[in-house]
Short mmCIF file of C-alpha atoms in Angstrom, two decimals:
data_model
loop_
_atom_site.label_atom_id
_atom_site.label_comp_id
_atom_site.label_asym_id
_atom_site.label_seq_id
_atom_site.Cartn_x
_atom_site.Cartn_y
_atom_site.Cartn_z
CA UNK A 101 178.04 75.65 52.74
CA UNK A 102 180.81 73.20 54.27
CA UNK A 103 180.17 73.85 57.68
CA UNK A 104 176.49 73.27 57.03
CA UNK A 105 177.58 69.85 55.97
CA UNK A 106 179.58 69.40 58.53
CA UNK A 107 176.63 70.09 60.62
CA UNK A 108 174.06 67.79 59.34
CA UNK A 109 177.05 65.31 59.79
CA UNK A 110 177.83 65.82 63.14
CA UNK A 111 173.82 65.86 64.12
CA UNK A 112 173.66 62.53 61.57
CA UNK A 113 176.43 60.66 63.68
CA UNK A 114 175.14 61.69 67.44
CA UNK A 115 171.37 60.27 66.14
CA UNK A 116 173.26 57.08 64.71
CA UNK A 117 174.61 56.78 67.98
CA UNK A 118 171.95 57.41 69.86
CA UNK A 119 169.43 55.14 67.83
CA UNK A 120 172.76 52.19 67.99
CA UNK A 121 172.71 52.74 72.22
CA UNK A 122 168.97 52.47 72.84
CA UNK A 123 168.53 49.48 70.26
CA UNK A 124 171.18 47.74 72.37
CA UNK A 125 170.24 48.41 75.03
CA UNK A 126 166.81 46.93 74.56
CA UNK A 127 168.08 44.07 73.17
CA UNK A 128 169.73 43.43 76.66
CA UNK A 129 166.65 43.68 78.17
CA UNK A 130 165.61 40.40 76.80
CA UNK A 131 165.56 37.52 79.13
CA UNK A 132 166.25 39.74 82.17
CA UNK A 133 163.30 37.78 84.35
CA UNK A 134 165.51 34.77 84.18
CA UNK A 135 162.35 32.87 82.27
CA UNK A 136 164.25 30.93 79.73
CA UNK A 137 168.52 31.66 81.25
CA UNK A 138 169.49 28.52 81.67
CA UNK A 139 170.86 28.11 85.48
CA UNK A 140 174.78 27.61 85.63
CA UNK A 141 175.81 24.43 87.24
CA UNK A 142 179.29 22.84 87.85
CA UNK A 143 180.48 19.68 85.61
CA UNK A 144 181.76 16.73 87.08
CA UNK A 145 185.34 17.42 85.34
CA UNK A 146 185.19 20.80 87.16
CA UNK A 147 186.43 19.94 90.39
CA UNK A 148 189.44 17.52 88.63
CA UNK A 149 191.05 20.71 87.13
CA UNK A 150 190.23 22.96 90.21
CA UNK A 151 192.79 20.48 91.84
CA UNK A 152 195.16 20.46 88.44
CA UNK A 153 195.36 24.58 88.39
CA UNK A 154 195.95 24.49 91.97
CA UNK A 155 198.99 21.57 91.63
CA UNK A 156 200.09 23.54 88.66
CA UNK A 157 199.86 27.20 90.64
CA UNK A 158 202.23 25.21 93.78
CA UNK A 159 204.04 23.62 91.47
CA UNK A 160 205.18 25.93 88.96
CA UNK A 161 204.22 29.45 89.44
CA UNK A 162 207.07 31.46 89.43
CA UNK A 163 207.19 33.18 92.69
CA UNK A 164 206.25 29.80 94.41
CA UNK A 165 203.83 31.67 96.78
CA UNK A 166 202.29 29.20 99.09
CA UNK A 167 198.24 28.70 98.68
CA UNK A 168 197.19 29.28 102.30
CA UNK A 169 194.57 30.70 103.86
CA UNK A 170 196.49 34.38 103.21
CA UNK A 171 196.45 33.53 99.40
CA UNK A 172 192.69 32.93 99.83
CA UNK A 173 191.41 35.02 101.07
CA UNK A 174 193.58 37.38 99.31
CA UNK A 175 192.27 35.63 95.55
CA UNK A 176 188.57 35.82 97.11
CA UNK A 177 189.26 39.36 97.47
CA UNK A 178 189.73 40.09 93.82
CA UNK A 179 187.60 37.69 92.59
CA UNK A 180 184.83 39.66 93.89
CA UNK A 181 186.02 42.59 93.20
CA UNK A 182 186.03 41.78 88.94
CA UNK A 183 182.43 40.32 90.17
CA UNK A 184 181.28 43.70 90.94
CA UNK A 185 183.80 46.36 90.37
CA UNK A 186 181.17 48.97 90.86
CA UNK A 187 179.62 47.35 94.04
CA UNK A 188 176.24 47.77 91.93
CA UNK A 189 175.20 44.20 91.60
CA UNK A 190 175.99 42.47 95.02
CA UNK A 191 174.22 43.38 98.52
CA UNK A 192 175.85 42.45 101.49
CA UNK A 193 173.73 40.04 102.09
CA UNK A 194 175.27 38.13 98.66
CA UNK A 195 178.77 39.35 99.72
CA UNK A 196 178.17 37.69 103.76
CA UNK A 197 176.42 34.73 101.91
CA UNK A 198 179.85 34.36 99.24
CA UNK A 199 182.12 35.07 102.37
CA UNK A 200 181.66 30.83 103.72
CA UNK A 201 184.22 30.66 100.41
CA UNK A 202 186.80 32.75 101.52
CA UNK A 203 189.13 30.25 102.62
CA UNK A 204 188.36 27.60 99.80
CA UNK A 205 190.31 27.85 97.23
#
């Protein structure tokens, strides 16, 4: 009788899971056309601590690595990368578009 248990448990816990996974991931579903995302746009104070991280980065990063075009294009690198680890989400097109940034920090 215990491993019948154990059964029923085991087949209780994958249809928990299962029934968890696809309510989720309908729920992320919602808002997907963009209809009511609000658009992301920069604040005014945004470029003001661009410019303090960067003094702060030259000024008292420890391995006082110079922010050239090298370091760039170099942070641009990653940057995209933790965008779209899985290159799923970006076409080339996105990535040429992004690549006018490269050497803006």
């Amino acid at each position: 009788m215990g491993n019948r248990n154990k059964l029923a448990a085991g087949r209780l816990a994958v249809l928990a899971f299962v029934g968890s996974t696809v309510s989720f991931a309908q729920g992320q579903q919602v808002g997907l056309d963009g209809s009511h995302v609000r658009e992301l746009e920069p604040l005014a104070i945004h470029p003001r601590t661009s410019l303090t991280i960067v003094d702060q980065i030259r000024h008292n990063h420890f391995l006082k690595k110079p922010l050239d075009d090298s370091a760039s294009s170099e942070i641009f690198d990653k940057y995209v990368s933790t965008l779209d680890p899985g290159h799923a989400y970006l076409l080339q097109s996105d990535l040429d578009a992004l690549n006018k940034y490269r050497y803006q920090l």
